Short mmCIF file of N, CA and C in Angstrom, two decimals:
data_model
loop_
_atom_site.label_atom_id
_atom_site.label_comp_id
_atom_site.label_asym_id
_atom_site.label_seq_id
_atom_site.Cartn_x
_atom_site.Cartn_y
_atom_site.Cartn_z
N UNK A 1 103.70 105.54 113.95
CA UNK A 1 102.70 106.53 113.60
C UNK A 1 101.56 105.83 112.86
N UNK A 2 100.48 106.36 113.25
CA UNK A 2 99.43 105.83 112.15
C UNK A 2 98.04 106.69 111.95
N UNK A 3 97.24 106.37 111.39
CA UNK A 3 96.24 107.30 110.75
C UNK A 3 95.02 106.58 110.63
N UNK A 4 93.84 107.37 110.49
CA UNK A 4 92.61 106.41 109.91
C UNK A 4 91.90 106.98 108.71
N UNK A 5 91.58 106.14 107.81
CA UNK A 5 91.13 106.71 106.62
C UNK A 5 90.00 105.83 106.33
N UNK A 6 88.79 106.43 106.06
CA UNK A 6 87.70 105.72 105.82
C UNK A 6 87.65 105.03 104.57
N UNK A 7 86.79 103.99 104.16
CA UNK A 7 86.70 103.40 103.12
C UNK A 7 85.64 102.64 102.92
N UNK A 8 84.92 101.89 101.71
CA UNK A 8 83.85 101.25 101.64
C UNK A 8 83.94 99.86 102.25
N UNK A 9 84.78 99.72 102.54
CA UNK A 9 85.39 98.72 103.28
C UNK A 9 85.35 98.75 104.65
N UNK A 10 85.47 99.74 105.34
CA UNK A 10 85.05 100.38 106.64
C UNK A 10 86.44 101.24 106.69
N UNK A 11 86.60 101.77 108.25
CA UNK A 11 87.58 102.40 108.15
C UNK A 11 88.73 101.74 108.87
N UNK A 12 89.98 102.26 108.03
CA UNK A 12 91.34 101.33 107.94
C UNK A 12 92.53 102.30 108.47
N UNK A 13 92.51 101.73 109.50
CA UNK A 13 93.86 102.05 110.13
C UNK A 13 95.55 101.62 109.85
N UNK A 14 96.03 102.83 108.77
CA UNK A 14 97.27 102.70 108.40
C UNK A 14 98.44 102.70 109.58
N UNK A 15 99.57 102.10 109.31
CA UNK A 15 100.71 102.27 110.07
C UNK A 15 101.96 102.60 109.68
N UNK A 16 102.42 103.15 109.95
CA UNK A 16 104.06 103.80 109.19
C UNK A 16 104.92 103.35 110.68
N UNK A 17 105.80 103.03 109.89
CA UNK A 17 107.11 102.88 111.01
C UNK A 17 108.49 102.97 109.96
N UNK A 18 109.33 104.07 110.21
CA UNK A 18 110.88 104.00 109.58
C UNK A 18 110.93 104.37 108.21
N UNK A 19 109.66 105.11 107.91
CA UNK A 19 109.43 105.95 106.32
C UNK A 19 108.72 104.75 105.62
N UNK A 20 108.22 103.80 106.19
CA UNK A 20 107.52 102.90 105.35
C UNK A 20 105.88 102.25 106.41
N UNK A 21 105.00 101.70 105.17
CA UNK A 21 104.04 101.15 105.93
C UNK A 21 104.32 99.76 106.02
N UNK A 22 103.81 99.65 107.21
CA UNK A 22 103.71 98.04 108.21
C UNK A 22 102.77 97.73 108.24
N UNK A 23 101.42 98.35 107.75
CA UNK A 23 100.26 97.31 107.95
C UNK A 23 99.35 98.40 107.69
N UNK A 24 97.96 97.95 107.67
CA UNK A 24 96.35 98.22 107.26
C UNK A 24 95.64 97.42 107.71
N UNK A 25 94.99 98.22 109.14
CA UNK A 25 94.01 97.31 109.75
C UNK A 25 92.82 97.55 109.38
N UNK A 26 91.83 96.58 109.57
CA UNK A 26 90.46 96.63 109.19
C UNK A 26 89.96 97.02 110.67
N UNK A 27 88.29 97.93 110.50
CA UNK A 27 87.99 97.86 112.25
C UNK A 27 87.10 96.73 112.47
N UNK A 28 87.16 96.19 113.58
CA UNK A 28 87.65 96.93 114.80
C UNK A 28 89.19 96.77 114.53
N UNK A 29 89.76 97.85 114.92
CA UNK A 29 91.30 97.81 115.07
C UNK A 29 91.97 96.71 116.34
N UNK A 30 93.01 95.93 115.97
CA UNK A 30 93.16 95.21 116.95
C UNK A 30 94.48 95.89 117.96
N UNK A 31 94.31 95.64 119.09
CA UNK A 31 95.49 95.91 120.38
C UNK A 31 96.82 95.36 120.30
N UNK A 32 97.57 95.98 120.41
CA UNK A 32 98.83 95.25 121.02
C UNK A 32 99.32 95.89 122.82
N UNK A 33 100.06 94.86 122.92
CA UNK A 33 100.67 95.26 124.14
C UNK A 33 99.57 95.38 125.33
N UNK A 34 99.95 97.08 125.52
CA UNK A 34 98.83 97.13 126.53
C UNK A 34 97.83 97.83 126.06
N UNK A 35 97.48 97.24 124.86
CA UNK A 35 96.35 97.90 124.73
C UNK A 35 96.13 99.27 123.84
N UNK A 36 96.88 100.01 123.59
CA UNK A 36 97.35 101.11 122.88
C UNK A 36 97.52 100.44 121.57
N UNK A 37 97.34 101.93 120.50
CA UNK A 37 97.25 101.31 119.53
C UNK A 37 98.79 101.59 119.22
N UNK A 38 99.04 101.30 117.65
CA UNK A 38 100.47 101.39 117.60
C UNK A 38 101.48 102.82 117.49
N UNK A 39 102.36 103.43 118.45
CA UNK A 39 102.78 104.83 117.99
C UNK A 39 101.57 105.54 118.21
N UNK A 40 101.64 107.25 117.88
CA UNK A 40 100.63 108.27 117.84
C UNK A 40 99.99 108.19 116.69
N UNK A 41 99.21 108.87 116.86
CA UNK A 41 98.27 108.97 115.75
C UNK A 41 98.83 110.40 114.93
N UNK A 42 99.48 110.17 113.46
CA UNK A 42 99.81 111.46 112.89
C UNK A 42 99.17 111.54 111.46
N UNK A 43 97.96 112.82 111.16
CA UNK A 43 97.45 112.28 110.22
C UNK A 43 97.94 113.11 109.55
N UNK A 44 99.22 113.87 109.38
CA UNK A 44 99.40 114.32 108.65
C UNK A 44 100.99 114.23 108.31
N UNK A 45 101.34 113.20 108.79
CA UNK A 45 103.07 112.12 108.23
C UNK A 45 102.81 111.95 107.07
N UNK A 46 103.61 112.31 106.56
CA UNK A 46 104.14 112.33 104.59
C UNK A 46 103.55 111.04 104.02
N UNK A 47 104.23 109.80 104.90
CA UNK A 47 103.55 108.72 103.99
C UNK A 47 102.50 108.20 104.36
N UNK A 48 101.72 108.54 105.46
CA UNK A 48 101.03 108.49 105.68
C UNK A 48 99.86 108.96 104.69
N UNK A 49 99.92 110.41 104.52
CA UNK A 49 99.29 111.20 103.67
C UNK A 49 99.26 110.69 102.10
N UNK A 50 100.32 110.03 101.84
CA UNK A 50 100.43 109.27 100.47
C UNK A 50 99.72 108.10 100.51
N UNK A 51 99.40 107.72 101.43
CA UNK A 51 98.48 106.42 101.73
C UNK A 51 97.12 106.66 101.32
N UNK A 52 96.92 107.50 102.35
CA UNK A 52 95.44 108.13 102.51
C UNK A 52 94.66 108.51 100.81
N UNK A 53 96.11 109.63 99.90
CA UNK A 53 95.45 109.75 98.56
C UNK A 53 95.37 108.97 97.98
N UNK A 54 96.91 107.82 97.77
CA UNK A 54 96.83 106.68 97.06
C UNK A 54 95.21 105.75 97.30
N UNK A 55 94.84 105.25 98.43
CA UNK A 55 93.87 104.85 98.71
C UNK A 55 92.53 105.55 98.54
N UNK A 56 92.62 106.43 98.75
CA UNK A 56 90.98 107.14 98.37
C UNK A 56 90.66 107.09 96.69
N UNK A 57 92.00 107.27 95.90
CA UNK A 57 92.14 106.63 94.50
C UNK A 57 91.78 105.71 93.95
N UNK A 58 91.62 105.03 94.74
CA UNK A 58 91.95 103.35 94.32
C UNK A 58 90.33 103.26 94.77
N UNK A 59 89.77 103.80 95.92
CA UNK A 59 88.59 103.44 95.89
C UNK A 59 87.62 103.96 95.55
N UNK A 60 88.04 104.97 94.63
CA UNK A 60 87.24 106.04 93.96
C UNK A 60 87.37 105.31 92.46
N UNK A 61 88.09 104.49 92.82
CA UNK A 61 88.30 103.96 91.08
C UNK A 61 89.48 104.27 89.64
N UNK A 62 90.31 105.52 90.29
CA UNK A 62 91.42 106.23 90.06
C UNK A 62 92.60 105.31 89.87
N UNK A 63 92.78 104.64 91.07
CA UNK A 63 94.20 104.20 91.07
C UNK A 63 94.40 103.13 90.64
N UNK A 64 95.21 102.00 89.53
CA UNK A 64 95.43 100.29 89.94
C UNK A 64 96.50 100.28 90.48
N UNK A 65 97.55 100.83 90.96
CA UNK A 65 98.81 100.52 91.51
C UNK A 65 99.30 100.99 92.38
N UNK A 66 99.17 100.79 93.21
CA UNK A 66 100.06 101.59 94.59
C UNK A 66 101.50 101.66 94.25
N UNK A 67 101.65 103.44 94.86
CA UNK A 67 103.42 103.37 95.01
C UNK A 67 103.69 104.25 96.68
N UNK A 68 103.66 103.02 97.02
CA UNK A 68 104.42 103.06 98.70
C UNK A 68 105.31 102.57 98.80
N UNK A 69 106.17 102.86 99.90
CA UNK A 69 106.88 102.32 100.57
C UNK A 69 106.86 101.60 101.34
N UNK A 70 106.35 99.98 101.36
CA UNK A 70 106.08 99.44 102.23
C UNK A 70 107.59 97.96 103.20
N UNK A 71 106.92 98.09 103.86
CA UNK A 71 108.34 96.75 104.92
C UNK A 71 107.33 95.79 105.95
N UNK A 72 106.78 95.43 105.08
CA UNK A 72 106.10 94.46 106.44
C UNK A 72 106.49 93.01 106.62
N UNK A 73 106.32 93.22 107.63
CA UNK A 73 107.29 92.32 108.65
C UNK A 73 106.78 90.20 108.44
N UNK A 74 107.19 89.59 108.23
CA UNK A 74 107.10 88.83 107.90
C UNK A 74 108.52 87.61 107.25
N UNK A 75 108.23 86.29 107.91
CA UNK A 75 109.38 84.91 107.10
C UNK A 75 109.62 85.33 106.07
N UNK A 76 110.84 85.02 105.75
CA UNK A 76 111.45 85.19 104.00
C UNK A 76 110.45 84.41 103.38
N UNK A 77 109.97 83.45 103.51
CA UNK A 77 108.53 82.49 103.05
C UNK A 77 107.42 84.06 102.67
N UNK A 78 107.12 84.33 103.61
CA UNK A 78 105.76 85.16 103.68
C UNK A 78 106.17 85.89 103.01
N UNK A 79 107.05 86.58 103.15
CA UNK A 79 107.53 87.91 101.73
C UNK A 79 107.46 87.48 100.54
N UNK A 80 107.92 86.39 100.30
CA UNK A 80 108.37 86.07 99.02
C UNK A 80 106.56 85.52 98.25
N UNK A 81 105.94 85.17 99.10
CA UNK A 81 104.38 85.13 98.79
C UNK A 81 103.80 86.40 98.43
N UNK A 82 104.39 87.42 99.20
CA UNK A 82 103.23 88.72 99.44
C UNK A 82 104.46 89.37 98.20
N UNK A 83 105.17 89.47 97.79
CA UNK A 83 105.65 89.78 96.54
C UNK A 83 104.90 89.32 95.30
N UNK A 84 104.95 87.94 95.52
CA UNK A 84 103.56 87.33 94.24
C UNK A 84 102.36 88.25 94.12
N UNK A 85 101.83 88.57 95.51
CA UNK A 85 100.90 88.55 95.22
C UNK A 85 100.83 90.75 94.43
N UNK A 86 101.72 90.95 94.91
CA UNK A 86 101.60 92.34 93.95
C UNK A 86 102.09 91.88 92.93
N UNK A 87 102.56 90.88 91.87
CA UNK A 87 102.55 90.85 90.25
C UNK A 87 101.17 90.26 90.19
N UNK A 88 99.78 90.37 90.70
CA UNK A 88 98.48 89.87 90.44
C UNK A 88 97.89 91.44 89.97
N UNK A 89 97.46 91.43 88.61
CA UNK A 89 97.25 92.73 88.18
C UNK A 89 95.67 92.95 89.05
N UNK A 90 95.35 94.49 88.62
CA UNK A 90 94.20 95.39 88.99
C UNK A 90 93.30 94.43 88.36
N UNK A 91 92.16 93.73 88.97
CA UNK A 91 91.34 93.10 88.35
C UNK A 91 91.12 91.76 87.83
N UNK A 92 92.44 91.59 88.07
CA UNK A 92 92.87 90.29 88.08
C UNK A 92 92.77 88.96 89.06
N UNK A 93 92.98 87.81 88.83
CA UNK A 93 92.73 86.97 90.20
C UNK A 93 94.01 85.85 89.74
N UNK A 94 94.40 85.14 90.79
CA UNK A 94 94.97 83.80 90.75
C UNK A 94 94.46 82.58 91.99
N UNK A 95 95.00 81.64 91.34
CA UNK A 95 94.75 81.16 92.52
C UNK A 95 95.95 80.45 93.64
N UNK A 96 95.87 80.00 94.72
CA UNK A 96 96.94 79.87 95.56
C UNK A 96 97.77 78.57 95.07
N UNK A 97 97.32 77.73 94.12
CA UNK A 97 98.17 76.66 93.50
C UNK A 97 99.28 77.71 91.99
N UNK A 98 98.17 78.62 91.74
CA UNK A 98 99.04 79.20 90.49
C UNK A 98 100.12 80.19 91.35
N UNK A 99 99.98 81.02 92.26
CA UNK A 99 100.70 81.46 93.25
C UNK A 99 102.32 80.95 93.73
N UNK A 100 101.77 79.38 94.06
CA UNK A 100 102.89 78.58 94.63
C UNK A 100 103.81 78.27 93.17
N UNK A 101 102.90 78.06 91.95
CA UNK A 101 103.79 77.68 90.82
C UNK A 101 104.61 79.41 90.20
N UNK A 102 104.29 80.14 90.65
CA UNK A 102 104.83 81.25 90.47
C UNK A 102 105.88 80.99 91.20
N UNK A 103 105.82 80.78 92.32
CA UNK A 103 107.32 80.71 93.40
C UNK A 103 108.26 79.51 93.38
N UNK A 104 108.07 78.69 91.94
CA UNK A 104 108.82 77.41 91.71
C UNK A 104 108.05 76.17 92.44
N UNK A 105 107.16 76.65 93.23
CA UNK A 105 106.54 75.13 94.15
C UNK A 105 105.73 74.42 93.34
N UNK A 106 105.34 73.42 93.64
CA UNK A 106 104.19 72.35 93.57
C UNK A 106 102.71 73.19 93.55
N UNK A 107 101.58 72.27 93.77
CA UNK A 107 100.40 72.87 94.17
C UNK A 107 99.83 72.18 95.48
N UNK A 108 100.63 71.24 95.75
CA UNK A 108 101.32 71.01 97.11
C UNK A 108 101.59 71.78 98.14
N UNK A 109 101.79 73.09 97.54
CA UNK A 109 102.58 74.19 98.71
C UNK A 109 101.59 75.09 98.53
N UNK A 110 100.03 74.76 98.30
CA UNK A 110 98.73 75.44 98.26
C UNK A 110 98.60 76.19 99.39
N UNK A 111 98.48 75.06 100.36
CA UNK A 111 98.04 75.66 101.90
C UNK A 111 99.43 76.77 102.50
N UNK A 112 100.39 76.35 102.29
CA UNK A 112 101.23 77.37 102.70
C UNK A 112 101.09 78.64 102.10
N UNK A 113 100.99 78.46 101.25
CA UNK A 113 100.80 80.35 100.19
C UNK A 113 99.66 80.88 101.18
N UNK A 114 98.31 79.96 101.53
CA UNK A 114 97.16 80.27 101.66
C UNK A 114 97.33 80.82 103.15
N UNK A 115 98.27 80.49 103.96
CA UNK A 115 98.78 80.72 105.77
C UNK A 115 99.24 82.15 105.66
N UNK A 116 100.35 82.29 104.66
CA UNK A 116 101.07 83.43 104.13
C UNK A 116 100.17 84.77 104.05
N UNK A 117 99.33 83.99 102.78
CA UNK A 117 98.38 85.15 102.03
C UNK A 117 97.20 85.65 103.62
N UNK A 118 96.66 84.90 104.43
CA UNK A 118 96.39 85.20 105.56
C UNK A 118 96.98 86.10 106.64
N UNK A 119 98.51 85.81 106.73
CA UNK A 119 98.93 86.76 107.74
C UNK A 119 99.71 88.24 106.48
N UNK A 120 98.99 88.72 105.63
CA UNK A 120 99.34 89.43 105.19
C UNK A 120 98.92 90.62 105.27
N UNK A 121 100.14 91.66 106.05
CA UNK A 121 100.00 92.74 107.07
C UNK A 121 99.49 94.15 106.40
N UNK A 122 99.58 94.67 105.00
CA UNK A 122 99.20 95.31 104.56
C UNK A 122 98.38 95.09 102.92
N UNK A 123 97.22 94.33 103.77
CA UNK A 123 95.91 94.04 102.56
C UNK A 123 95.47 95.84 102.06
N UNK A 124 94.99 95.06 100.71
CA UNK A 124 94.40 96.23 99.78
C UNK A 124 95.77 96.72 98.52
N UNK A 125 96.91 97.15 99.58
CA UNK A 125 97.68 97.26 98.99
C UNK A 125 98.41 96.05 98.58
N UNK A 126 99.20 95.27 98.92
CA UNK A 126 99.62 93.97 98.71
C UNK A 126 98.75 93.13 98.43
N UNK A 127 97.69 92.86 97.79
CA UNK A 127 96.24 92.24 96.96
C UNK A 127 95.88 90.96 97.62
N UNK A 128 96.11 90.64 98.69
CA UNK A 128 95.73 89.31 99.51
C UNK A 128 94.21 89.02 98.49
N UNK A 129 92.90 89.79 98.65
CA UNK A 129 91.90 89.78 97.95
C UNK A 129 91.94 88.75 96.59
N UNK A 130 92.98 89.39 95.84
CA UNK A 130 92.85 88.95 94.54
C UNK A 130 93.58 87.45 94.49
N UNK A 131 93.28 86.37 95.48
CA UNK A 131 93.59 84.61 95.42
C UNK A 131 92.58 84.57 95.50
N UNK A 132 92.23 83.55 95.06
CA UNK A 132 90.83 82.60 95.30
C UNK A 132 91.17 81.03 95.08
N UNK A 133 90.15 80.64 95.36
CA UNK A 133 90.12 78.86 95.24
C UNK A 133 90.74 78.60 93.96
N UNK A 134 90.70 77.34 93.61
CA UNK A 134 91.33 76.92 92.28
C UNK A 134 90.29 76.89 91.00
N UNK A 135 88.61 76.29 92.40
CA UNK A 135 87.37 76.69 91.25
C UNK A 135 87.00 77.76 91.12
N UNK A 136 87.64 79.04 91.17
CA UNK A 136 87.31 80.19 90.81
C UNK A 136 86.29 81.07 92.05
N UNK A 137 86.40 79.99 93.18
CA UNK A 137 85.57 80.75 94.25
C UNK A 137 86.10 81.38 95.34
N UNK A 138 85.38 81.92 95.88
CA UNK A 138 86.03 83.29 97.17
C UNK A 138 86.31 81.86 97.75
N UNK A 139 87.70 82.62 98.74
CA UNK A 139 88.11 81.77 99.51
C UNK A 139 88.14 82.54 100.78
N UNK A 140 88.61 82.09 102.10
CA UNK A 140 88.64 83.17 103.31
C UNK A 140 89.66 83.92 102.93
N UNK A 141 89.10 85.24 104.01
CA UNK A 141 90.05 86.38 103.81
C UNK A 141 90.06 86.75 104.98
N UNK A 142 90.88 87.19 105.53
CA UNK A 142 91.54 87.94 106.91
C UNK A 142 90.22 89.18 107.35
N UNK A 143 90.16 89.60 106.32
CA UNK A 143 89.38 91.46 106.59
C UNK A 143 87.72 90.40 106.29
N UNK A 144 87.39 88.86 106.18
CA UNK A 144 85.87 89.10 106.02
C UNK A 144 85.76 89.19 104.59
N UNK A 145 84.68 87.80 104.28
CA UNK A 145 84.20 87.71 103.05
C UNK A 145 83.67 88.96 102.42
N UNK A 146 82.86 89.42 103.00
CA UNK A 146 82.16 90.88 102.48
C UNK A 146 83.10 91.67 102.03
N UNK A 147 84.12 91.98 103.03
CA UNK A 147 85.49 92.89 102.21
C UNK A 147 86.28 92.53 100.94
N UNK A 148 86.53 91.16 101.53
CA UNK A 148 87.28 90.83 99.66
C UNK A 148 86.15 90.75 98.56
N UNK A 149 84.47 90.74 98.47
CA UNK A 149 83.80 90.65 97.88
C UNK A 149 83.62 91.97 97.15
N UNK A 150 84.03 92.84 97.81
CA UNK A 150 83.53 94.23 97.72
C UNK A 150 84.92 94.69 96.85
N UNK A 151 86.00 94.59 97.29
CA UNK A 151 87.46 95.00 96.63
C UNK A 151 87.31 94.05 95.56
N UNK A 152 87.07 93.12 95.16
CA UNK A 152 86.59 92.38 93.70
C UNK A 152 85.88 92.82 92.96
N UNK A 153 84.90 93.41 93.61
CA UNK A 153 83.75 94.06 92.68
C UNK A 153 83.95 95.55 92.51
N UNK A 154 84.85 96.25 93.46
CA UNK A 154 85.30 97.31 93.02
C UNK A 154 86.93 97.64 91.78
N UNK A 155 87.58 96.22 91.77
CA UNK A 155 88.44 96.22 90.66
C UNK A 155 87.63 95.72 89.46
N UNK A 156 87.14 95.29 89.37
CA UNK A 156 85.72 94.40 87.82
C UNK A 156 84.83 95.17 88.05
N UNK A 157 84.52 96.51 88.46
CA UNK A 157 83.96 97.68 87.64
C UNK A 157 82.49 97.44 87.95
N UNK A 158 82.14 97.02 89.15
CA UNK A 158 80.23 96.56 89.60
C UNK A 158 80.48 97.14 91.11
N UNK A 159 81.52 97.77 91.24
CA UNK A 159 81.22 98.47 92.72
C UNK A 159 80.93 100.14 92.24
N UNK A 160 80.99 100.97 91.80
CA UNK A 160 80.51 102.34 91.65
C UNK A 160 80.26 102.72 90.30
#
């Protein structure tokens, strides 16, 4: 099942599968299979609908914490990254060497956090945004510099 909910970000196509979300696409929405998007479109599935408020919260300036239910799919590696990256508070930043030393690694295991933090299936909520370089600069982001620029400046209080 999934839904679309607009945002300053553009509009983001949620996904629920098994009482939990699997992902948050940015548009253009991407295809699978043949082409179809994922499941029906239900905009009015429970967690779905908890998405939608949680998020309009958050970009209204309301919310710092999401409480979903999320399962996205990903290596015991990639989870265990995208767990880090929700102890990165509202407003907060790290970077992908302090990341890896969070998870016992080196800063050695930079680029891997940074592969991780890339294929990470439900951005906004799971804070992919909030890594950056080690000098304190934007680094790439999956959703587009402009997007993580904008979710930065809307947690540090210069977006509304």
């Amino acid at each position: 099942m999934w839904t679309v909910i607009p945002s300053p970000v553009g509009d983001l196509r949620v996904v629920e599968r098994d009482g939990a979300l699997t992902a948050i696409e940015f548009a253009p929405f991407p295809r699978v299979g043949d082409g179809r998007p994922r499941g029906e479109r239900a905009d009015d599935h429970p967690i779905l609908g908890a998405a939608r408020e949680q998020l309009t919260a958050y970009f209204a300036g309301e919310l710092t914490d999401f409480d979903l239910p999320l399962a996205p799919d990903g290596t015991p590696f990639q989870l265990r990254v995208w767990e880090q990256l929700r102890a990165i508070g509202y407003g907060q930043t790290a970077s992908y060497g302090q990341v890896a030393a969070r998870l016992g690694m080196t800063n050695a295991a930079s680029r891997a956090v940074g592969l991780a933090n890339g294929r990470n299936p439900i951005p906004i909520v799971i804070p992919c945004h909030r890594v950056i370089g080690a000098n304190g600069a934007l680094t790439g982001y999956a959703g587009g510099m402009e997007r993580k620029q904008v979710l930065l400046d809307l947690e540090q209080g210069s977006l509304f």
